[in-house]
PDB file of C-alpha atoms in Angstrom:
ATOM      1  CA  MET C 215     -32.713  14.853 110.854  1.00 43.00           C
ATOM      2  CA  SER C 216     -32.883  13.664 106.808  1.00 44.00           C
ATOM      3  CA  HIS C 217     -29.534  13.881 104.808  1.00 49.00           C
ATOM      4  CA  PRO C 218     -28.679  15.286 101.896  1.00 50.00           C
ATOM      5  CA  ALA C 219     -28.696  12.760  98.502  1.00 44.00           C
ATOM      6  CA  ILE C 220     -25.135  12.517  98.027  1.00 50.00           C
ATOM      7  CA  ASP C 221     -22.539   9.691  95.827  1.00 50.00           C
ATOM      8  CA  GLY C 222     -19.284   8.973  97.576  1.00 54.00           C
ATOM      9  CA  ALA C 223     -17.030  11.192  94.954  1.00 51.00           C
ATOM     10  CA  HIS C 224     -19.545  14.067  95.707  1.00 57.00           C
ATOM     11  CA  SER C 225     -19.547  13.491  99.575  1.00 65.00           C
ATOM     12  CA  THR C 226     -15.281  13.383  99.909  1.00 71.00           C
ATOM     13  CA  ARG C 227     -14.911  16.764  97.638  1.00 79.00           C
ATOM     14  CA  VAL C 228     -17.598  18.238 100.396  1.00 91.00           C
ATOM     15  CA  GLN C 229     -15.946  16.703 103.758  1.00 93.00           C
ATOM     16  CA  PRO C 230     -13.360  18.620 103.395  1.00 93.00           C
ATOM     17  CA  LEU C 231     -14.623  22.389 103.300  1.00 95.00           C
ATOM     18  CA  PHE C 232     -17.122  21.072 106.415  1.00 97.00           C
ATOM     19  CA  ALA C 233     -13.613  20.919 108.613  1.00 97.00           C
ATOM     20  CA  LEU C 234     -12.352  24.500 107.253  1.00 98.00           C
ATOM     21  CA  MET C 235     -15.716  25.514 108.439  1.00 98.00           C
ATOM     22  CA  SER C 236     -15.555  23.471 111.838  1.00 98.00           C
ATOM     23  CA  GLY C 237     -11.579  25.133 112.160  1.00 98.00           C
ATOM     24  CA  VAL C 238     -12.852  28.500 111.187  1.00 98.00           C
ATOM     25  CA  LEU C 239     -15.843  28.628 113.612  1.00 98.00           C
ATOM     26  CA  PHE C 240     -13.835  27.209 116.140  1.00 98.00           C
ATOM     27  CA  GLY C 241     -10.813  29.605 115.527  1.00 98.00           C
ATOM     28  CA  LEU C 242     -12.894  32.846 115.865  1.00 97.00           C
ATOM     29  CA  GLY C 243     -14.549  31.049 118.922  1.00 97.00           C
ATOM     30  CA  LEU C 244     -11.006  30.824 120.849  1.00 97.00           C
ATOM     31  CA  ALA C 245     -10.707  34.370 120.025  1.00 96.00           C
ATOM     32  CA  LEU C 246     -13.558  35.587 120.763  1.00 96.00           C
ATOM     33  CA  SER C 247     -13.615  33.694 123.799  1.00 96.00           C
ATOM     34  CA  GLY C 248     -10.198  35.090 125.155  1.00 95.00           C
ATOM     35  CA  MET C 249      -8.938  31.374 125.466  1.00 97.00           C
ATOM     36  CA  VAL C 250      -6.234  32.161 122.851  1.00 97.00           C
ATOM     37  CA  ASN C 251      -4.381  34.314 125.705  1.00 97.00           C
ATOM     38  CA  PRO C 252      -2.476  31.406 128.053  1.00 97.00           C
ATOM     39  CA  THR C 253      -2.458  34.282 130.833  1.00 96.00           C
ATOM     40  CA  LYS C 254      -6.247  34.439 130.909  1.00 97.00           C
ATOM     41  CA  VAL C 255      -6.335  30.307 131.149  1.00 98.00           C
ATOM     42  CA  LEU C 256      -4.155  30.229 133.897  1.00 97.00           C
ATOM     43  CA  ALA C 257      -6.506  32.820 136.031  1.00 97.00           C
ATOM     44  CA  PHE C 258      -8.998  30.226 135.495  1.00 98.00           C
ATOM     45  CA  LEU C 259      -6.422  27.976 137.090  1.00 98.00           C
ATOM     46  CA  ASP C 260      -5.724  30.339 139.789  1.00 97.00           C
ATOM     47  CA  ILE C 261      -8.487  29.856 142.079  1.00 96.00           C
ATOM     48  CA  ALA C 262      -6.243  30.923 144.942  1.00 96.00           C
ATOM     49  CA  GLY C 263      -5.163  34.522 143.255  1.00 94.00           C
ATOM     50  CA  ALA C 264      -7.508  36.616 141.080  1.00 93.00           C
ATOM     51  CA  TRP C 265      -9.532  34.131 139.890  1.00 95.00           C
ATOM     52  CA  ASP C 266     -11.150  34.819 136.968  1.00 97.00           C
ATOM     53  CA  PRO C 267     -14.172  32.570 135.981  1.00 97.00           C
ATOM     54  CA  THR C 268     -14.775  33.166 131.956  1.00 97.00           C
ATOM     55  CA  LEU C 269     -13.416  29.464 130.991  1.00 98.00           C
ATOM     56  CA  ALA C 270     -16.417  28.028 132.801  1.00 98.00           C
ATOM     57  CA  PHE C 271     -18.669  30.588 130.462  1.00 98.00           C
ATOM     58  CA  VAL C 272     -17.022  29.355 127.393  1.00 98.00           C
ATOM     59  CA  MET C 273     -17.484  25.791 128.262  1.00 98.00           C
ATOM     60  CA  THR C 274     -21.052  26.434 129.341  1.00 98.00           C
ATOM     61  CA  GLY C 275     -21.665  28.538 125.921  1.00 98.00           C
ATOM     62  CA  ALA C 276     -20.381  25.441 124.148  1.00 98.00           C
ATOM     63  CA  LEU C 277     -22.426  23.030 126.090  1.00 98.00           C
ATOM     64  CA  ALA C 278     -25.420  24.503 125.529  1.00 98.00           C
ATOM     65  CA  VAL C 279     -24.859  23.845 121.763  1.00 98.00           C
ATOM     66  CA  ALA C 280     -23.118  21.015 121.366  1.00 98.00           C
ATOM     67  CA  THR C 281     -24.884  18.665 124.110  1.00 98.00           C
ATOM     68  CA  PRO C 282     -28.662  18.852 122.601  1.00 98.00           C
ATOM     69  CA  ALA C 283     -27.236  18.836 118.957  1.00 98.00           C
ATOM     70  CA  PHE C 284     -24.837  15.967 119.350  1.00 97.00           C
ATOM     71  CA  ASN C 285     -27.766  13.744 121.117  1.00 97.00           C
ATOM     72  CA  ILE C 286     -29.873  14.508 118.296  1.00 97.00           C
ATOM     73  CA  ILE C 287     -27.217  13.974 115.624  1.00 97.00           C
ATOM     74  CA  LEU C 288     -26.462  10.679 117.083  1.00 96.00           C
ATOM     75  CA  LYS C 289     -29.853   9.531 117.264  1.00 96.00           C
ATOM     76  CA  GLY C 290     -29.668   9.775 113.223  1.00 94.00           C
ATOM     77  CA  SER C 291     -28.007   6.765 111.178  1.00 91.00           C
ATOM     78  CA  ARG C 292     -25.006   8.656 109.767  1.00 95.00           C
ATOM     79  CA  PRO C 293     -23.766  11.990 108.994  1.00 96.00           C
ATOM     80  CA  TRP C 294     -24.581  13.860 106.020  1.00 96.00           C
ATOM     81  CA  PHE C 295     -21.556  13.395 104.030  1.00 94.00           C
ATOM     82  CA  ALA C 296     -19.465  10.388 105.223  1.00 94.00           C
ATOM     83  CA  ASP C 297     -20.534   6.106 105.817  1.00 93.00           C
ATOM     84  CA  ALA C 298     -21.135   6.496 109.691  1.00 95.00           C
ATOM     85  CA  PHE C 299     -19.851   8.590 112.716  1.00 96.00           C
ATOM     86  CA  VAL C 300     -16.357   7.837 113.792  1.00 95.00           C
ATOM     87  CA  LEU C 301     -16.288   7.853 117.476  1.00 95.00           C
ATOM     88  CA  PRO C 302     -14.176   7.298 120.581  1.00 93.00           C
ATOM     89  CA  THR C 303     -14.758   2.883 120.865  1.00 92.00           C
ATOM     90  CA  LYS C 304     -13.321   2.778 124.311  1.00 92.00           C
ATOM     91  CA  ILE C 305     -15.654   2.958 127.283  1.00 92.00           C
ATOM     92  CA  ASP C 306     -13.681   1.571 130.233  1.00 94.00           C
ATOM     93  CA  LEU C 307     -12.035   3.545 132.431  1.00 95.00           C
ATOM     94  CA  ASP C 308      -8.551   2.959 133.020  1.00 95.00           C
ATOM     95  CA  TRP C 309      -4.878   4.287 133.983  1.00 96.00           C
ATOM     96  CA  ARG C 310      -3.664   5.328 131.070  1.00 96.00           C
ATOM     97  CA  LEU C 311      -6.511   7.761 130.556  1.00 97.00           C
ATOM     98  CA  VAL C 312      -6.296   9.431 133.836  1.00 98.00           C
ATOM     99  CA  LEU C 313      -2.601   9.534 133.938  1.00 98.00           C
ATOM    100  CA  GLY C 314      -2.605  11.363 130.077  1.00 98.00           C
ATOM    101  CA  ALA C 315      -5.704  13.789 131.414  1.00 98.00           C
ATOM    102  CA  ALA C 316      -3.287  14.446 135.165  1.00 98.00           C
ATOM    103  CA  LEU C 317       0.338  14.961 132.796  1.00 98.00           C
ATOM    104  CA  PHE C 318      -2.198  17.042 130.447  1.00 98.00           C
ATOM    105  CA  GLY C 319      -3.230  18.919 133.233  1.00 98.00           C
ATOM    106  CA  VAL C 320       0.160  19.709 134.605  1.00 98.00           C
ATOM    107  CA  GLY C 321       1.546  20.849 131.102  1.00 98.00           C
ATOM    108  CA  TRP C 322      -2.198  22.833 130.899  1.00 98.00           C
ATOM    109  CA  GLY C 323      -1.241  24.044 134.886  1.00 98.00           C
ATOM    110  CA  LEU C 324       2.312  25.288 133.981  1.00 98.00           C
ATOM    111  CA  ALA C 325       1.878  26.927 130.486  1.00 98.00           C
ATOM    112  CA  GLY C 326      -1.806  28.003 130.107  1.00 98.00           C
ATOM    113  CA  LEU C 327      -1.817  25.987 126.606  1.00 98.00           C
ATOM    114  CA  CYS C 328      -3.608  22.868 125.369  1.00 97.00           C
ATOM    115  CA  PRO C 329      -3.799  22.003 122.001  1.00 97.00           C
ATOM    116  CA  GLY C 330      -6.268  24.081 120.497  1.00 97.00           C
ATOM    117  CA  PRO C 331      -5.343  27.537 121.522  1.00 98.00           C
ATOM    118  CA  ALA C 332      -2.021  26.414 121.217  1.00 98.00           C
ATOM    119  CA  PHE C 333      -2.383  26.293 117.174  1.00 97.00           C
ATOM    120  CA  ALA C 334      -4.348  29.015 116.820  1.00 97.00           C
ATOM    121  CA  ASP C 335      -1.675  31.395 118.381  1.00 97.00           C
ATOM    122  CA  LEU C 336       0.335  30.133 115.747  1.00 97.00           C
ATOM    123  CA  VAL C 337      -0.498  32.766 114.556  1.00 95.00           C
ATOM    124  CA  THR C 338       1.127  35.188 116.371  1.00 94.00           C
ATOM    125  CA  ALA C 339       4.542  34.307 114.674  1.00 93.00           C
ATOM    126  CA  ARG C 340       5.299  34.291 118.585  1.00 94.00           C
ATOM    127  CA  VAL C 341       8.432  31.987 118.502  1.00 96.00           C
ATOM    128  CA  SER C 342       6.852  30.912 122.444  1.00 97.00           C
ATOM    129  CA  ILE C 343       4.104  29.365 120.811  1.00 98.00           C
ATOM    130  CA  ALA C 344       6.471  27.867 118.389  1.00 98.00           C
ATOM    131  CA  VAL C 345       8.466  26.149 120.790  1.00 98.00           C
ATOM    132  CA  PHE C 346       5.211  24.947 123.040  1.00 98.00           C
ATOM    133  CA  VAL C 347       3.618  23.570 119.829  1.00 98.00           C
ATOM    134  CA  ALA C 348       6.775  21.704 118.669  1.00 98.00           C
ATOM    135  CA  ALA C 349       7.222  20.340 122.017  1.00 98.00           C
ATOM    136  CA  MET C 350       3.871  19.182 122.276  1.00 98.00           C
ATOM    137  CA  ILE C 351       4.124  17.358 118.958  1.00 98.00           C
ATOM    138  CA  ILE C 352       6.981  15.758 120.226  1.00 98.00           C
ATOM    139  CA  GLY C 353       5.213  14.329 122.574  1.00 98.00           C
ATOM    140  CA  MET C 354       2.580  13.245 121.231  1.00 97.00           C
ATOM    141  CA  LEU C 355       4.955  11.164 118.634  1.00 97.00           C
ATOM    142  CA  VAL C 356       6.651   9.607 122.077  1.00 96.00           C
ATOM    143  CA  VAL C 357       3.403   8.146 122.681  1.00 96.00           C
ATOM    144  CA  ASP C 358       2.495   6.372 119.767  1.00 93.00           C
ATOM    145  CA  ARG C 359       5.977   5.045 119.305  1.00 92.00           C
ATOM    146  CA  LEU C 360       5.749   3.673 123.100  1.00 90.00           C
ATOM    147  CA  GLN C 361       2.018   2.264 122.342  1.00 84.00           C
ATOM    148  CA  ARG C 362       3.087   0.999 119.085  1.00 81.00           C
ATOM    149  CA  ARG C 363       5.538  -1.188 120.305  1.00 77.00           C
ATOM    150  CA  THR C 364       3.531  -2.095 123.189  1.00 72.00           C
ATOM    151  CA  ARG C 365       1.049  -3.121 121.261  1.00 61.00           C
TER     152      ARG C 365
ATOM    153  CA  MET X 277      -1.464  40.746 135.680  1.00 45.00           C
ATOM    154  CA  ALA X 278      -5.077  41.738 136.763  1.00 51.00           C
ATOM    155  CA  ALA X 279      -7.620  38.929 135.182  1.00 58.00           C
ATOM    156  CA  THR X 280     -10.787  40.921 133.512  1.00 86.00           C
ATOM    157  CA  PHE X 281     -13.893  38.912 133.918  1.00 92.00           C
ATOM    158  CA  THR X 282     -15.408  38.594 130.579  1.00 94.00           C
ATOM    159  CA  PRO X 283     -18.014  36.161 130.808  1.00 96.00           C
ATOM    160  CA  LEU X 284     -20.115  37.431 127.764  1.00 96.00           C
ATOM    161  CA  SER X 285     -17.429  37.112 124.996  1.00 95.00           C
ATOM    162  CA  GLY X 286     -16.932  34.036 127.067  1.00 97.00           C
ATOM    163  CA  PHE X 287     -20.486  32.525 126.621  1.00 98.00           C
ATOM    164  CA  LEU X 288     -20.283  33.668 122.870  1.00 97.00           C
ATOM    165  CA  GLY X 289     -16.715  32.183 121.888  1.00 97.00           C
ATOM    166  CA  GLY X 290     -18.203  29.418 123.411  1.00 98.00           C
ATOM    167  CA  LEU X 291     -20.995  29.204 120.997  1.00 98.00           C
ATOM    168  CA  LEU X 292     -19.123  29.401 118.438  1.00 98.00           C
ATOM    169  CA  ILE X 293     -16.620  26.069 119.796  1.00 98.00           C
ATOM    170  CA  GLY X 294     -20.285  24.445 119.975  1.00 98.00           C
ATOM    171  CA  LEU X 295     -21.128  24.941 116.335  1.00 98.00           C
ATOM    172  CA  ALA X 296     -17.700  23.894 114.685  1.00 98.00           C
ATOM    173  CA  ALA X 297     -18.238  20.869 117.154  1.00 98.00           C
ATOM    174  CA  VAL X 298     -21.637  20.291 115.401  1.00 98.00           C
ATOM    175  CA  THR X 299     -20.445  21.358 112.551  1.00 98.00           C
ATOM    176  CA  LEU X 300     -17.908  18.289 112.310  1.00 98.00           C
ATOM    177  CA  LEU X 301     -20.261  15.579 113.319  1.00 98.00           C
ATOM    178  CA  ILE X 302     -22.646  16.091 111.278  1.00 97.00           C
ATOM    179  CA  ALA X 303     -21.451  16.737 108.199  1.00 97.00           C
ATOM    180  CA  ASN X 304     -18.633  14.491 108.375  1.00 96.00           C
ATOM    181  CA  GLY X 305     -19.201  11.756 111.459  1.00 97.00           C
ATOM    182  CA  ARG X 306     -16.069  12.896 113.151  1.00 96.00           C
ATOM    183  CA  ILE X 307     -15.021  14.468 116.607  1.00 97.00           C
ATOM    184  CA  ALA X 308     -13.637  18.008 117.039  1.00 96.00           C
ATOM    185  CA  GLY X 309     -10.879  17.570 119.262  1.00 96.00           C
ATOM    186  CA  VAL X 310      -7.865  19.044 118.948  1.00 97.00           C
ATOM    187  CA  SER X 311      -5.181  16.995 119.855  1.00 96.00           C
ATOM    188  CA  GLY X 312      -6.972  14.022 118.619  1.00 95.00           C
ATOM    189  CA  ILE X 313      -7.565  15.673 114.875  1.00 96.00           C
ATOM    190  CA  ILE X 314      -3.521  16.687 115.098  1.00 96.00           C
ATOM    191  CA  GLY X 315      -2.567  13.173 116.926  1.00 94.00           C
ATOM    192  CA  GLY X 316      -3.924  11.832 112.903  1.00 93.00           C
ATOM    193  CA  LEU X 317      -1.815  13.981 110.741  1.00 94.00           C
ATOM    194  CA  LEU X 318       0.947  12.196 112.746  1.00 92.00           C
ATOM    195  CA  ARG X 319       0.999   8.850 111.212  1.00 85.00           C
ATOM    196  CA  PRO X 320      -2.286   9.289 109.014  1.00 81.00           C
ATOM    197  CA  ALA X 321      -4.348   6.714 107.198  1.00 83.00           C
ATOM    198  CA  GLN X 322      -4.806   6.461 103.370  1.00 83.00           C
ATOM    199  CA  GLY X 323      -6.940   9.794 102.942  1.00 83.00           C
ATOM    200  CA  ASP X 324      -7.304  10.758 106.743  1.00 88.00           C
ATOM    201  CA  ALA X 325      -5.009  13.651 106.167  1.00 92.00           C
ATOM    202  CA  GLY X 326      -6.692  16.052 103.970  1.00 92.00           C
ATOM    203  CA  TRP X 327      -9.415  17.338 106.342  1.00 94.00           C
ATOM    204  CA  ARG X 328      -7.466  17.443 109.897  1.00 96.00           C
ATOM    205  CA  ILE X 329      -5.075  20.227 107.602  1.00 96.00           C
ATOM    206  CA  LEU X 330      -7.982  22.089 106.308  1.00 97.00           C
ATOM    207  CA  PHE X 331      -9.856  21.770 109.914  1.00 98.00           C
ATOM    208  CA  VAL X 332      -5.943  23.385 111.244  1.00 97.00           C
ATOM    209  CA  ILE X 333      -5.947  26.031 107.957  1.00 98.00           C
ATOM    210  CA  GLY X 334      -9.528  26.653 109.395  1.00 98.00           C
ATOM    211  CA  LEU X 335      -8.338  27.409 112.751  1.00 97.00           C
ATOM    212  CA  TRP X 336      -5.755  29.860 111.842  1.00 97.00           C
ATOM    213  CA  LEU X 337      -8.244  31.254 109.576  1.00 97.00           C
ATOM    214  CA  GLY X 338     -10.758  31.945 111.970  1.00 97.00           C
ATOM    215  CA  ALA X 339      -8.189  33.207 114.126  1.00 95.00           C
ATOM    216  CA  VAL X 340      -6.653  35.792 111.573  1.00 95.00           C
ATOM    217  CA  CYS X 341     -10.713  37.188 110.523  1.00 94.00           C
ATOM    218  CA  SER X 342     -11.056  37.852 114.405  1.00 92.00           C
ATOM    219  CA  ALA X 343      -8.452  39.751 114.354  1.00 87.00           C
ATOM    220  CA  ALA X 344      -9.878  41.357 111.102  1.00 87.00           C
ATOM    221  CA  ILE X 345     -12.738  42.198 112.898  1.00 87.00           C
ATOM    222  CA  ARG X 346     -11.320  43.570 116.150  1.00 84.00           C
ATOM    223  CA  GLY X 347      -9.181  45.870 114.438  1.00 85.00           C
ATOM    224  CA  GLY X 348      -6.035  43.819 115.609  1.00 85.00           C
ATOM    225  CA  LEU X 349      -4.581  40.436 116.820  1.00 87.00           C
ATOM    226  CA  PHE X 350      -5.736  39.472 120.056  1.00 90.00           C
ATOM    227  CA  PRO X 351      -3.615  39.769 123.118  1.00 90.00           C
ATOM    228  CA  VAL X 352      -1.765  35.984 123.815  1.00 93.00           C
ATOM    229  CA  GLU X 353       0.236  36.789 127.462  1.00 94.00           C
ATOM    230  CA  LEU X 354       2.742  34.251 127.658  1.00 94.00           C
ATOM    231  CA  GLU X 355       4.849  35.103 130.934  1.00 91.00           C
ATOM    232  CA  THR X 356       6.581  31.505 131.197  1.00 94.00           C
ATOM    233  CA  SER X 357      10.297  30.873 130.629  1.00 96.00           C
ATOM    234  CA  LEU X 358      11.352  29.649 127.802  1.00 97.00           C
ATOM    235  CA  PRO X 359      12.527  26.062 129.605  1.00 98.00           C
ATOM    236  CA  VAL X 360       9.230  25.649 131.541  1.00 98.00           C
ATOM    237  CA  ILE X 361       7.333  25.992 128.032  1.00 98.00           C
ATOM    238  CA  VAL X 362       8.919  22.700 126.708  1.00 98.00           C
ATOM    239  CA  VAL X 363       8.008  21.236 129.722  1.00 98.00           C
ATOM    240  CA  ALA X 364       4.598  22.297 128.888  1.00 98.00           C
ATOM    241  CA  GLY X 365       5.041  21.305 125.960  1.00 98.00           C
ATOM    242  CA  LEU X 366       5.973  17.478 126.165  1.00 98.00           C
ATOM    243  CA  LEU X 367       3.646  17.036 128.963  1.00 98.00           C
ATOM    244  CA  VAL X 368       0.661  18.302 126.984  1.00 98.00           C
ATOM    245  CA  GLY X 369       1.207  16.023 123.634  1.00 98.00           C
ATOM    246  CA  ILE X 370       2.269  13.264 126.067  1.00 98.00           C
ATOM    247  CA  GLY X 371      -1.027  13.464 128.336  1.00 98.00           C
ATOM    248  CA  THR X 372      -3.480  14.675 125.310  1.00 98.00           C
ATOM    249  CA  ARG X 373      -2.629  11.135 123.504  1.00 97.00           C
ATOM    250  CA  MET X 374      -1.998   8.933 126.263  1.00 96.00           C
ATOM    251  CA  GLY X 375      -5.579  10.302 128.192  1.00 96.00           C
ATOM    252  CA  SER X 376      -7.126  10.174 124.404  1.00 95.00           C
ATOM    253  CA  GLY X 377      -8.020  13.525 124.490  1.00 96.00           C
ATOM    254  CA  CYS X 378      -7.945  17.702 124.979  1.00 96.00           C
ATOM    255  CA  THR X 379     -10.474  20.364 126.074  1.00 97.00           C
ATOM    256  CA  SER X 380     -12.050  20.158 122.943  1.00 97.00           C
ATOM    257  CA  GLY X 381     -12.030  16.436 122.906  1.00 97.00           C
ATOM    258  CA  HIS X 382     -13.166  15.247 126.279  1.00 97.00           C
ATOM    259  CA  GLY X 383     -14.295  19.137 127.759  1.00 97.00           C
ATOM    260  CA  VAL X 384     -16.738  19.900 124.719  1.00 97.00           C
ATOM    261  CA  CYS X 385     -17.429  16.908 122.656  1.00 97.00           C
ATOM    262  CA  GLY X 386     -17.085  13.990 125.278  1.00 97.00           C
ATOM    263  CA  ILE X 387     -18.987  15.836 127.721  1.00 97.00           C
ATOM    264  CA  ALA X 388     -21.923  16.570 125.112  1.00 97.00           C
ATOM    265  CA  ARG X 389     -22.431  12.946 124.543  1.00 96.00           C
ATOM    266  CA  PHE X 390     -21.924  11.971 128.064  1.00 96.00           C
ATOM    267  CA  SER X 391     -19.118  10.127 128.050  1.00 97.00           C
ATOM    268  CA  ARG X 392     -17.968   8.411 131.560  1.00 97.00           C
ATOM    269  CA  ARG X 393     -14.146   8.451 130.010  1.00 98.00           C
ATOM    270  CA  SER X 394     -14.433  12.284 129.320  1.00 98.00           C
ATOM    271  CA  LEU X 395     -16.278  13.166 132.335  1.00 98.00           C
ATOM    272  CA  VAL X 396     -13.581  11.646 134.381  1.00 98.00           C
ATOM    273  CA  ALA X 397     -10.754  12.462 132.380  1.00 98.00           C
ATOM    274  CA  THR X 398     -12.331  16.935 132.092  1.00 98.00           C
ATOM    275  CA  ALA X 399     -12.461  16.093 135.728  1.00 98.00           C
ATOM    276  CA  VAL X 400      -9.052  15.224 136.480  1.00 98.00           C
ATOM    277  CA  PHE X 401      -7.275  17.674 133.514  1.00 98.00           C
ATOM    278  CA  MET X 402      -8.900  20.664 135.415  1.00 98.00           C
ATOM    279  CA  ALA X 403      -7.819  19.543 138.846  1.00 98.00           C
ATOM    280  CA  ALA X 404      -4.154  18.879 137.565  1.00 98.00           C
ATOM    281  CA  GLY X 405      -4.586  22.488 136.441  1.00 98.00           C
ATOM    282  CA  ILE X 406      -5.773  24.180 139.153  1.00 98.00           C
ATOM    283  CA  ALA X 407      -3.474  22.107 141.402  1.00 98.00           C
ATOM    284  CA  THR X 408      -0.502  23.119 139.358  1.00 98.00           C
ATOM    285  CA  VAL X 409      -0.979  26.689 139.151  1.00 98.00           C
ATOM    286  CA  PHE X 410      -1.645  26.631 142.912  1.00 98.00           C
ATOM    287  CA  VAL X 411       2.010  25.037 143.783  1.00 97.00           C
ATOM    288  CA  THR X 412       3.606  27.567 141.084  1.00 96.00           C
ATOM    289  CA  ARG X 413       1.863  30.644 142.120  1.00 95.00           C
ATOM    290  CA  HIS X 414       1.001  30.480 145.892  1.00 95.00           C
ATOM    291  CA  LEU X 415       3.182  28.051 146.959  1.00 93.00           C
ATOM    292  CA  LEU X 416       6.939  28.618 145.272  1.00 89.00           C
ATOM    293  CA  GLN X 417       6.441  32.105 144.905  1.00 77.00           C
TER     294      GLN X 417
END
């Protein structure tokens, strides 16, 4: 994977552009897939009811692109417009990961909303979506506050 | 609330989501995990907020563009009561921060790079989501 010749000032100008582009693709993908609709997500999770397996096809599509691409990209020394890849550093399984994922799963199952669709759905200007996002941000702040105290 | 199975648009939407993750990684070296991108905005390091805000603006632009293409905003059916929405939002916020990721960060980006943590997290939140819907729709109803 070749890297365009760039200097620092140029890269900080270009980075936001690619973040915007990534966001647009993400929003289009969420909308096209139907995953912006909580009822459709809940229908995927409802395996004992009128099951709608669409979400599995969304994951398959996303992984069909991301898996080969990530493994090629990460073999390179650095991204196009940054000094280094910023990847998660933790590799061990711990109780925080498992408990966190479990709590997230329960919340996801209650409303059918996860962070991406919840944020995308703000464009509908629905009060219920805004309430969900506000509660989600409060939840994030609580964890940040507690984790800072325990460190 | 009849479920409608839409495998083709689901798969194509998934391809776009994958492309979004690839774009952010190859250009900026970042993981396209929405809870991580939002979480990083709550206490941003110097010079680290701009790209996060633009990603979110992009998310909105993409959603609006899709509405323009399909000739109307996509359906958003949220039939959950407001108190439950508050609890759900809190749990999603707490859980994604504690568990270091959500559907996009763990479920797409993490699995794409064969992260053991992301595989476990995805299995756990899928199972917890399925169990929760089973309880609320089939045991409590």
